[in-house]
Backbone as JSON, one array per atom type, in Angstrom:
{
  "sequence": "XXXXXXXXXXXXXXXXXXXXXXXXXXXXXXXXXXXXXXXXXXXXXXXXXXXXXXXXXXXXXXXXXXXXXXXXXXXXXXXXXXXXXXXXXXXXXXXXXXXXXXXXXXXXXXXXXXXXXXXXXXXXXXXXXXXXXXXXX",
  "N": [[-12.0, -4.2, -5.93], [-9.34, -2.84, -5.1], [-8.86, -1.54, -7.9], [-10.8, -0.41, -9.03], [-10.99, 1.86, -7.15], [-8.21, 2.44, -7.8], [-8.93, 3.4, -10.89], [-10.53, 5.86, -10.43], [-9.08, 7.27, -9.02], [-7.42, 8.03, -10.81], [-5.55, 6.57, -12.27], [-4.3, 5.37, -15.11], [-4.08, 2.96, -17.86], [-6.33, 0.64, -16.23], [-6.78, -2.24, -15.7], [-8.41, -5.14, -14.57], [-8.87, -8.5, -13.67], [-9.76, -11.79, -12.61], [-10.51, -15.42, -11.72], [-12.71, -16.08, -10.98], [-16.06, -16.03, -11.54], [-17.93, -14.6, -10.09], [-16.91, -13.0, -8.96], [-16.21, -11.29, -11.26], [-18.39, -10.26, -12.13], [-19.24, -8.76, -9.56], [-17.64, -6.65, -9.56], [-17.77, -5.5, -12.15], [-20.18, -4.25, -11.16], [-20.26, -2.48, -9.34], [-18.2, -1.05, -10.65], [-20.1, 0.54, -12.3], [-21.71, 1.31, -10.31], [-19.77, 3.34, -9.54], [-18.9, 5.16, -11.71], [-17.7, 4.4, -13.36], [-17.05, 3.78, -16.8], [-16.77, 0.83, -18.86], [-14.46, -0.98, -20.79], [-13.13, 1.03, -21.74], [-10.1, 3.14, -21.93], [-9.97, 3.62, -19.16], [-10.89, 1.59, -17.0], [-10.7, -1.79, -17.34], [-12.58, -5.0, -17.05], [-11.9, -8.15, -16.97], [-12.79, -12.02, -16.95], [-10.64, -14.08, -15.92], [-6.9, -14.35, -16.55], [-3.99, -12.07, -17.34], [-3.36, -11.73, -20.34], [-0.81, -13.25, -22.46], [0.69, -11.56, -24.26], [1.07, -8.76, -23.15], [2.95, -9.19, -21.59], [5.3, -7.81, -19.96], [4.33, -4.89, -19.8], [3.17, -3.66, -17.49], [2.99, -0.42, -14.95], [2.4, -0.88, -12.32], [1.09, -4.16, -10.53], [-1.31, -5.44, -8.14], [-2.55, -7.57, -6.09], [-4.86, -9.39, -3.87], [-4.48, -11.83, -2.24], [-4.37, -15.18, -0.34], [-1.62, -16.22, 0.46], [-0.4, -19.1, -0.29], [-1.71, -19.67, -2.82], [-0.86, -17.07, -4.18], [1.97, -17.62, -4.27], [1.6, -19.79, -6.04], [0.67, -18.19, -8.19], [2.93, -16.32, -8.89], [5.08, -18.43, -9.4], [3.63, -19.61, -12.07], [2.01, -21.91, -11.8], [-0.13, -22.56, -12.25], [-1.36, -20.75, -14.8], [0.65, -21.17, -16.31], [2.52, -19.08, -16.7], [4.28, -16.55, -15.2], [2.98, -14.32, -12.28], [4.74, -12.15, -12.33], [5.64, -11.76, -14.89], [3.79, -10.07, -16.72], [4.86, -7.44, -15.5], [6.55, -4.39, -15.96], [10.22, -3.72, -16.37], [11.82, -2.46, -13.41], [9.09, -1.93, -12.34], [6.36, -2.02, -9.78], [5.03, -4.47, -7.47], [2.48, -5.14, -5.63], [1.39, -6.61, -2.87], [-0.65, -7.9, -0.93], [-2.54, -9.43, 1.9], [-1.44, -11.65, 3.21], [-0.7, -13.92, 5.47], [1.77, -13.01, 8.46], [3.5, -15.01, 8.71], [4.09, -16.29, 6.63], [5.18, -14.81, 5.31], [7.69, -14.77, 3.86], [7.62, -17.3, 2.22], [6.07, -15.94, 0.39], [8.23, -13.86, -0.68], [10.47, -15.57, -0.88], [9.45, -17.32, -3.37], [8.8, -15.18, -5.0], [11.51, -13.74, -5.16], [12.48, -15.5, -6.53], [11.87, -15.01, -9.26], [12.82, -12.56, -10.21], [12.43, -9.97, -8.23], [12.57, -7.52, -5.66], [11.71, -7.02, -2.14], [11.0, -3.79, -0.97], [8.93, -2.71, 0.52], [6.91, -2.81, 3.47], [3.72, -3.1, 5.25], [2.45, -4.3, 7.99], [-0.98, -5.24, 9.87], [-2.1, -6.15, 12.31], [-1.46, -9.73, 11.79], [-1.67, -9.62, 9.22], [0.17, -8.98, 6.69], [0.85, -6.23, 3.77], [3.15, -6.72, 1.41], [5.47, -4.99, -0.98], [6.74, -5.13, -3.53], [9.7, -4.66, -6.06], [10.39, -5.21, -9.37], [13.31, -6.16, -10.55], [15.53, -4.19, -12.77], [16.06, -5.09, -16.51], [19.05, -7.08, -17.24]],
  "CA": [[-12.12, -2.92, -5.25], [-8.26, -2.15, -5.44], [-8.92, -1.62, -9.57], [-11.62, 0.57, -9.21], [-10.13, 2.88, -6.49], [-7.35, 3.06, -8.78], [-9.22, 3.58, -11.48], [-11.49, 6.73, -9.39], [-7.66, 8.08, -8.56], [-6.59, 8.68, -12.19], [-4.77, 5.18, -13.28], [-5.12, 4.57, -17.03], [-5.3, 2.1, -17.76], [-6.22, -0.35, -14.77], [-6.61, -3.74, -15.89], [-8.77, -5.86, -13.13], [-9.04, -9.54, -13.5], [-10.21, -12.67, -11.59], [-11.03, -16.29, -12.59], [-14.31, -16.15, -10.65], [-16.92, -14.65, -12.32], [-19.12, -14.05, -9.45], [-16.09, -11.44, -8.95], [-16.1, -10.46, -12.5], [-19.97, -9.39, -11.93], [-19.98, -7.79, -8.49], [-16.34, -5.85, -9.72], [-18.41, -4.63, -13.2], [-21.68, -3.83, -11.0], [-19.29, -1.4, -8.67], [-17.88, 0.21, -11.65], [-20.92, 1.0, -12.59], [-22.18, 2.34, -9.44], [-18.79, 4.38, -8.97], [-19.53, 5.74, -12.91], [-16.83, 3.92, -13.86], [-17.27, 3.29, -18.14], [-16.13, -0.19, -19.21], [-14.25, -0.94, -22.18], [-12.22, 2.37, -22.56], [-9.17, 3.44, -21.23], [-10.6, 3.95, -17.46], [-11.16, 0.39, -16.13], [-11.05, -3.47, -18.19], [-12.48, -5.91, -16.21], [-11.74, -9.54, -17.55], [-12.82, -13.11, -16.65], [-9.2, -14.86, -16.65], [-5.38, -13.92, -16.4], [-3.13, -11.36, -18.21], [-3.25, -12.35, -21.77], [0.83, -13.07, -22.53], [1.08, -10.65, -25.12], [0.97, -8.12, -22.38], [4.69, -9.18, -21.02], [6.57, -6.19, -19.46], [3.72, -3.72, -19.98], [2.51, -3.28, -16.51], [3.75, -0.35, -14.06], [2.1, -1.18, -11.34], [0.02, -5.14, -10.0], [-1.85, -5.54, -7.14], [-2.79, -8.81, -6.12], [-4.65, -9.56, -2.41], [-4.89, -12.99, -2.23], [-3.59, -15.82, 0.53], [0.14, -16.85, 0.46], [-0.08, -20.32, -0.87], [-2.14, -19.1, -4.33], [0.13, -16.26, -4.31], [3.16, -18.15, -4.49], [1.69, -20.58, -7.44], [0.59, -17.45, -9.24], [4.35, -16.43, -8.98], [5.6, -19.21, -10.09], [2.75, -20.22, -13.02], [1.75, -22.92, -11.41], [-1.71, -22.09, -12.66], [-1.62, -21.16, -16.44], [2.05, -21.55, -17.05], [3.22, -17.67, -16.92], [4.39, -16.17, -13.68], [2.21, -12.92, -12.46], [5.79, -11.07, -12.34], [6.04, -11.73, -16.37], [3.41, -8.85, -16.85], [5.23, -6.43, -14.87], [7.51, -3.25, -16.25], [11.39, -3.96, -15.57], [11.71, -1.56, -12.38], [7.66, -2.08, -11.6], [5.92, -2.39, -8.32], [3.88, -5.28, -7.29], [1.53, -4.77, -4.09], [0.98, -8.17, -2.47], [-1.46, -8.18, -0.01], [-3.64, -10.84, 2.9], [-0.29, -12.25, 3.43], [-0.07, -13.79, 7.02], [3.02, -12.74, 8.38], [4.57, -16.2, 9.16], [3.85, -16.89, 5.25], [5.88, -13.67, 4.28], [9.19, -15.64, 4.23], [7.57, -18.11, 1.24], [6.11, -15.57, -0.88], [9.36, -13.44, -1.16], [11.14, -16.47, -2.0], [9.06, -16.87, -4.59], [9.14, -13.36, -5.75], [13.03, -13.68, -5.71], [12.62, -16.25, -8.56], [11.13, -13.94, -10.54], [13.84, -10.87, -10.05], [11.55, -9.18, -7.26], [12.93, -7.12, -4.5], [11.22, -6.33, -1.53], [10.81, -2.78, -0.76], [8.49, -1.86, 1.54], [6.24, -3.74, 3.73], [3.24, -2.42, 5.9], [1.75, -4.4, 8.48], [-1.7, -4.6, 10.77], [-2.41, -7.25, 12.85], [-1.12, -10.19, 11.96], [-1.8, -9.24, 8.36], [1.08, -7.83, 5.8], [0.92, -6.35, 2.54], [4.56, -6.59, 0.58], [5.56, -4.0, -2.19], [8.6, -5.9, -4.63], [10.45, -4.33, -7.03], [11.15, -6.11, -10.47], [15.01, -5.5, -11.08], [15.81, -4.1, -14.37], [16.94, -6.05, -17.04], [19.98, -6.6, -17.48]],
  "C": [[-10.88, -2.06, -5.51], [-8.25, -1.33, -7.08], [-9.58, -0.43, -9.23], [-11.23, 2.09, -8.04], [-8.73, 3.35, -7.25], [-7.53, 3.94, -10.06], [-10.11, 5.54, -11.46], [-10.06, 7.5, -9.5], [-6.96, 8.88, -9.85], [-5.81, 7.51, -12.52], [-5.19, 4.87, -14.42], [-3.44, 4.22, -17.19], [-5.47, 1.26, -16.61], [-6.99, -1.48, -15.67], [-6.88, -4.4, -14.93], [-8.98, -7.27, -13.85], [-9.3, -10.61, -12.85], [-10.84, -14.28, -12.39], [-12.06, -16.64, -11.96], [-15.28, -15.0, -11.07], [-17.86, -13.94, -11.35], [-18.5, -12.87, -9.18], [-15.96, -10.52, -9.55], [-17.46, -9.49, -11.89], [-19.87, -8.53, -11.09], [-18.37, -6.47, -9.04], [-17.11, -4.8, -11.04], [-19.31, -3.72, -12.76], [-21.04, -2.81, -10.14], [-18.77, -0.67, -9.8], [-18.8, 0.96, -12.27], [-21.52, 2.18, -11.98], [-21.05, 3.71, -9.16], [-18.79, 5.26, -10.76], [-18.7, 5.45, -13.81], [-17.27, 3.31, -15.91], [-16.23, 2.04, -18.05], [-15.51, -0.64, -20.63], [-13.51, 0.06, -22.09], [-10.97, 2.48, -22.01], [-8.98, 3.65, -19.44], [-10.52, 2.42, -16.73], [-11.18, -0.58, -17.47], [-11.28, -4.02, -16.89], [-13.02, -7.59, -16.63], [-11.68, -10.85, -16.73], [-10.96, -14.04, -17.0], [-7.84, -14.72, -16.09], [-5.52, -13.16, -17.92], [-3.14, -11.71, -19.1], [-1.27, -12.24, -21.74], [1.19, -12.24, -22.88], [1.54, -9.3, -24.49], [2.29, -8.1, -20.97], [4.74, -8.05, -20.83], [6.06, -4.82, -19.53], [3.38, -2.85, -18.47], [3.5, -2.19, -15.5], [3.63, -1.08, -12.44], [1.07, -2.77, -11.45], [-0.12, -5.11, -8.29], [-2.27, -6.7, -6.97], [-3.27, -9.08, -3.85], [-5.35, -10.95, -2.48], [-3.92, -14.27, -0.95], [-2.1, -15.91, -0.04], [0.18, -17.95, -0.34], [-0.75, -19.98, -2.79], [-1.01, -17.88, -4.71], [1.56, -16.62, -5.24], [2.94, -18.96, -6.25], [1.06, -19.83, -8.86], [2.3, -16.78, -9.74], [4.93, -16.96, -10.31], [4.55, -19.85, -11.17], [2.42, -21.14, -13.34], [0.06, -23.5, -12.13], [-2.11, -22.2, -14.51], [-0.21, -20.74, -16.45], [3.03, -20.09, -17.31], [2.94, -16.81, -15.28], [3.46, -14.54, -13.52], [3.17, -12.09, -12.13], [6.01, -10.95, -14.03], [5.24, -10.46, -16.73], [4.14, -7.03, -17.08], [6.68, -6.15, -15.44], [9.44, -4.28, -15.26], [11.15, -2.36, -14.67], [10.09, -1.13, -11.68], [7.36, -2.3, -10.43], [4.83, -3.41, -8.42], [3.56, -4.77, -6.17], [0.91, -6.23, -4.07], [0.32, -7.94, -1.14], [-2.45, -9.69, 0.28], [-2.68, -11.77, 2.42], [-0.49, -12.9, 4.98], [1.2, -13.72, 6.93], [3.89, -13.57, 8.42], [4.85, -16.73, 7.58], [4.46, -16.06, 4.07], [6.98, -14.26, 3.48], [8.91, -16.33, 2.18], [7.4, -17.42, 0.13], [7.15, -14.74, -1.17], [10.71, -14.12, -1.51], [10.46, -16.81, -3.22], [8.69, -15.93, -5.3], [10.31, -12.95, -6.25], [13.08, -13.92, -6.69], [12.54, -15.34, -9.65], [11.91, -12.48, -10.46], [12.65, -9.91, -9.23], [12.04, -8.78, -6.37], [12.03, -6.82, -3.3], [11.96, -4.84, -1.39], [10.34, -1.63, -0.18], [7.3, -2.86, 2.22], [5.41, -3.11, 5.22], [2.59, -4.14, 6.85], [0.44, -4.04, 9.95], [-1.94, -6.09, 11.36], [-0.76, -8.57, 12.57], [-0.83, -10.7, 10.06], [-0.56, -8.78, 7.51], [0.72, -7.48, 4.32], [2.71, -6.02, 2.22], [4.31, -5.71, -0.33], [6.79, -4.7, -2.55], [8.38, -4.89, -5.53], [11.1, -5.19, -8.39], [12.55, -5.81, -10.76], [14.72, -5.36, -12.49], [16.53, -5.2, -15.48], [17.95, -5.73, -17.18], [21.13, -6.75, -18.72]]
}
């Protein structure tokens, strides 16, 4: 949903991904309905992770997923490349469906990865984080 609202807003390119396909489908069948073209510069939406090659390209990720997956996407616990490797030096991540007691873990593992926090909204009991990649140096 975040992808395609981005995508609707003016973001080129937006780059959506997911390793469930039932997500891939209902995420394609919404771009559809929102008139979204697939394939072009407007929206990708890929079964998988970030291809590597795609290091340091990203300004902006979004990611709303629990805390504990969070963390082992981080750290590339998963397929072996952290989901901060993507992301622009001086980029924003958006980490959201955080509980708040679980904030603590994923901005230590965000540190790892040269991530600052930066701004942090919550509702309930809910947070989303915004990090900052530090520049290289």
């Amino acid at each position: 949903v975040r992808s395609i609202v981005a995508a609707k807003l003016g973001a080129r390119p937006v780059w959506a991904t997911d390793i469930d396909s039932l997500a891939i489908q209902a995420a394609r069948e919404n771009a559809a309905r929102n008139e979204l073209g697939l394939g072009n510069d407007a929206l990708r939406i890929e079964q998988g992770s970030i291809p590597e090659e795609q290091t340091g390209s990203f300004k902006v990720i979004a990611s709303n997923i629990l805390a504990e997956v969070l963390v082992g996407l981080l750290d590339g616990t998963y397929d072996n490349v952290s989901l901060a490797e993507p992301l622009a030096p001086g980029g924003l991540m958006i980490l959201s469906g955080i509980l708040e007691q679980k904030s603590e873990m994923v901005l230590s593992a965000a540190a790892r990865h040269g991530l600052k926090e930066v701004e942090r909204r919550q509702e309930a009991d809910w947070l989303a984080l915004v990090v900052r990649k530090e520049h290289a140096r």
